[in-house]
C-alpha cells in the first residue's frame, strides 16, 4: 500500500501570510495527487487535482506543485476563511489520504 | 446540479447490523465510481472502498476488506455501505464521494455527500 505523510501536522499563521504544506508518498505516484480542505462539521472540498490543477471555483491563492513523491500546497496570502484542516489524497493506486494539517489563524 | 444525499444519523448497539445509503443525482450515476470514506471522531479521512455503479465492480482498502460491504442499486442511483455486526469502534462519520473522472478509479473525488454519523453504543 502507498502511505502518505504530511508536514506540519499543525500550523499557526496570520492573515496575509504565505503558507506551505508538504505531502510525501512512500513511492512514486506521478501527479496523481489531490488536496482537500475540510472545515469543522463539513464534508471535504476539492481544491487541487493532478498535483497542480485548480478546481473550478477555488480561489487562485491556492496552488499545488510537485510530482513523484513530494508535493506542496501553497496558500499565497492566508485569509481568515482558510481556517481548516487540509488533506492530501493519492489516487495512483486505490486511494490513500494523508493524516492532515490543521491551519490555525 | 450534482448532488450526493446520504441517509440520516443512526444510533445502534454493538452486534447490530446497519446499511446506510448515498443517492446520486444530476449526473450519469452509472459512469462514475463512488467511494466511501470514514472519519472517526476528531481524526482524519480514511478511504474504505469504492464501487462502479455501472457494473458493481468493487475495490476495498485492505483495512476494511471483510469488515464492511459496499453495494449499489443503479435503478435508483443509490450506493450502500453495510455492516453485519457493528462494534463501538465503528462510531464515525461516513462520507460517500463521486470520482471526478468517468469510468476509472484513478481519480480524485469531486462531489461529496453530507456525511452520515453512525454511533455504536451499548
GROMACS .gro file of N, CA and C in nm, chain A residues 1 32 34 36 38 41-46 48-50 55 87 89 91-99, chain B residues 37 39 43-47 50 59-62 95 99-100 105-115:
model
  156
    1UNK      N    1   0.083  -0.120   0.000
    1UNK     CA    2   0.000   0.000   0.000
    1UNK      C    3   0.086   0.125   0.000
   32UNK      N    4  -0.062   1.200  -0.955
   32UNK     CA    5  -0.197   1.160  -0.912
   32UNK      C    6  -0.221   1.193  -0.766
   34UNK      N    7  -0.430   1.487  -0.503
   34UNK     CA    8  -0.529   1.593  -0.484
   34UNK      C    9  -0.513   1.652  -0.344
   36UNK      N   10  -0.746   1.859  -0.039
   36UNK     CA   11  -0.880   1.890   0.010
   36UNK      C   12  -0.872   1.982   0.131
   38UNK      N   13  -1.105   2.079   0.466
   38UNK     CA   14  -1.221   2.039   0.544
   38UNK      C   15  -1.237   2.134   0.662
   41UNK      N   16  -1.721   2.021   1.088
   41UNK     CA   17  -1.859   1.985   1.066
   41UNK      C   18  -1.902   1.978   0.920
   42UNK      N   19  -1.807   1.991   0.829
   42UNK     CA   20  -1.839   1.991   0.685
   42UNK      C   21  -1.767   1.878   0.613
   43UNK      N   22  -1.820   1.845   0.494
   43UNK     CA   23  -1.753   1.748   0.409
   43UNK      C   24  -1.628   1.811   0.347
   44UNK      N   25  -1.530   1.731   0.312
   44UNK     CA   26  -1.411   1.785   0.244
   44UNK      C   27  -1.448   1.851   0.111
   45UNK      N   28  -1.365   1.948   0.073
   45UNK     CA   29  -1.384   2.021  -0.052
   45UNK      C   30  -1.258   2.008  -0.136
   46UNK      N   31  -1.275   1.970  -0.262
   46UNK     CA   32  -1.161   1.954  -0.352
   46UNK      C   33  -1.103   2.091  -0.389
   48UNK      N   34  -0.738   2.108  -0.533
   48UNK     CA   35  -0.637   2.084  -0.636
   48UNK      C   36  -0.645   1.937  -0.678
   49UNK      N   37  -0.633   1.909  -0.807
   49UNK     CA   38  -0.624   1.772  -0.855
   49UNK      C   39  -0.508   1.763  -0.954
   50UNK      N   40  -0.464   1.642  -0.982
   50UNK     CA   41  -0.346   1.620  -1.068
   50UNK      C   42  -0.231   1.708  -1.023
   55UNK      N   43  -0.918   2.333  -0.898
   55UNK     CA   44  -1.059   2.300  -0.919
   55UNK      C   45  -1.139   2.428  -0.947
   87UNK      N   46  -0.599   1.804   0.366
   87UNK     CA   47  -0.558   1.666   0.343
   87UNK      C   48  -0.509   1.648   0.200
   89UNK      N   49  -0.445   1.350  -0.097
   89UNK     CA   50  -0.501   1.221  -0.135
   89UNK      C   51  -0.426   1.170  -0.257
   91UNK      N   52  -0.415   0.897  -0.563
   91UNK     CA   53  -0.509   0.809  -0.632
   91UNK      C   54  -0.440   0.736  -0.747
   92UNK      N   55  -0.309   0.714  -0.730
   92UNK     CA   56  -0.236   0.636  -0.829
   92UNK      C   57  -0.272   0.488  -0.818
   93UNK      N   58  -0.279   0.440  -0.695
   93UNK     CA   59  -0.321   0.303  -0.667
   93UNK      C   60  -0.421   0.307  -0.554
   94UNK      N   61  -0.542   0.266  -0.582
   94UNK     CA   62  -0.651   0.286  -0.484
   94UNK      C   63  -0.650   0.431  -0.439
   95UNK      N   64  -0.685   0.456  -0.313
   95UNK     CA   65  -0.685   0.592  -0.259
   95UNK      C   66  -0.628   0.589  -0.118
   96UNK      N   67  -0.542   0.685  -0.087
   96UNK     CA   68  -0.489   0.698   0.048
   96UNK      C   69  -0.482   0.846   0.082
   97UNK      N   70  -0.539   0.881   0.198
   97UNK     CA   71  -0.532   1.020   0.244
   97UNK      C   72  -0.408   1.038   0.333
   98UNK      N   73  -0.354   1.158   0.331
   98UNK     CA   74  -0.255   1.195   0.431
   98UNK      C   75  -0.324   1.219   0.564
   99UNK      N   76  -0.247   1.232   0.672
   99UNK     CA   77  -0.305   1.248   0.806
   99UNK      C   78  -0.363   1.385   0.835
  142UNK      N   79  -1.576   0.693   0.261
  142UNK     CA   80  -1.465   0.746   0.342
  142UNK      C   81  -1.511   0.755   0.487
  144UNK      N   82  -1.448   0.888   0.882
  144UNK     CA   83  -1.381   0.986   0.967
  144UNK      C   84  -1.423   0.962   1.111
  148UNK      N   85  -1.059   1.265   1.409
  148UNK     CA   86  -0.949   1.204   1.332
  148UNK      C   87  -0.957   1.240   1.183
  149UNK      N   88  -0.866   1.183   1.106
  149UNK     CA   89  -0.855   1.213   0.964
  149UNK      C   90  -0.946   1.127   0.877
  150UNK      N   91  -0.926   1.142   0.748
  150UNK     CA   92  -1.006   1.073   0.647
  150UNK      C   93  -0.942   0.940   0.609
  151UNK      N   94  -1.024   0.837   0.596
  151UNK     CA   95  -0.975   0.704   0.557
  151UNK      C   96  -1.060   0.651   0.442
  152UNK      N   97  -0.998   0.616   0.331
  152UNK     CA   98  -1.070   0.554   0.221
  152UNK      C   99  -1.102   0.409   0.257
  155UNK      N  100  -1.450   0.144  -0.292
  155UNK     CA  101  -1.522   0.211  -0.399
  155UNK      C  102  -1.599   0.110  -0.482
  164UNK      N  103  -1.385  -0.232  -0.508
  164UNK     CA  104  -1.250  -0.238  -0.454
  164UNK      C  105  -1.256  -0.197  -0.306
  165UNK      N  106  -1.180  -0.267  -0.223
  165UNK     CA  107  -1.177  -0.238  -0.081
  165UNK      C  108  -1.035  -0.204  -0.036
  166UNK      N  109  -1.024  -0.112   0.059
  166UNK     CA  110  -0.898  -0.093   0.129
  166UNK      C  111  -0.870  -0.220   0.211
  167UNK      N  112  -0.744  -0.265   0.216
  167UNK     CA  113  -0.714  -0.382   0.299
  167UNK      C  114  -0.761  -0.366   0.444
  200UNK      N  115  -1.869   0.926   0.480
  200UNK     CA  116  -1.899   1.006   0.361
  200UNK      C  117  -1.897   0.919   0.236
  204UNK      N  118  -1.625   1.003  -0.793
  204UNK     CA  119  -1.498   1.032  -0.860
  204UNK      C  120  -1.519   1.131  -0.973
  205UNK      N  121  -1.415   1.212  -0.998
  205UNK     CA  122  -1.427   1.322  -1.093
  205UNK      C  123  -1.422   1.276  -1.237
  210UNK      N  124  -1.095   0.436  -1.163
  210UNK     CA  125  -1.073   0.459  -1.020
  210UNK      C  126  -0.955   0.552  -0.997
  211UNK      N  127  -0.879   0.583  -1.101
  211UNK     CA  128  -0.763   0.672  -1.086
  211UNK      C  129  -0.809   0.817  -1.098
  212UNK      N  130  -0.879   0.859  -0.996
  212UNK     CA  131  -0.942   0.990  -1.000
  212UNK      C  132  -0.956   1.043  -0.859
  213UNK      N  133  -0.952   1.175  -0.848
  213UNK     CA  134  -0.987   1.238  -0.722
  213UNK      C  135  -1.139   1.230  -0.703
  214UNK      N  136  -1.184   1.264  -0.584
  214UNK     CA  137  -1.327   1.273  -0.556
  214UNK      C  138  -1.366   1.420  -0.569
  215UNK      N  139  -1.469   1.448  -0.650
  215UNK     CA  140  -1.505   1.589  -0.666
  215UNK      C  141  -1.628   1.629  -0.587
  216UNK      N  142  -1.730   1.547  -0.582
  216UNK     CA  143  -1.850   1.579  -0.505
  216UNK      C  144  -1.864   1.481  -0.389
  217UNK      N  145  -1.907   1.535  -0.276
  217UNK     CA  146  -1.920   1.456  -0.155
  217UNK      C  147  -2.062   1.465  -0.100
  218UNK      N  148  -2.106   1.357  -0.035
  218UNK     CA  149  -2.229   1.363   0.042
  218UNK      C  150  -2.208   1.444   0.170
  219UNK      N  151  -2.317   1.466   0.241
  219UNK     CA  152  -2.312   1.548   0.362
  219UNK      C  153  -2.259   1.471   0.483
  220UNK      N  154  -2.244   1.340   0.468
  220UNK     CA  155  -2.196   1.257   0.578
  220UNK      C  156  -2.310   1.195   0.657
   0.00000   0.00000   0.00000
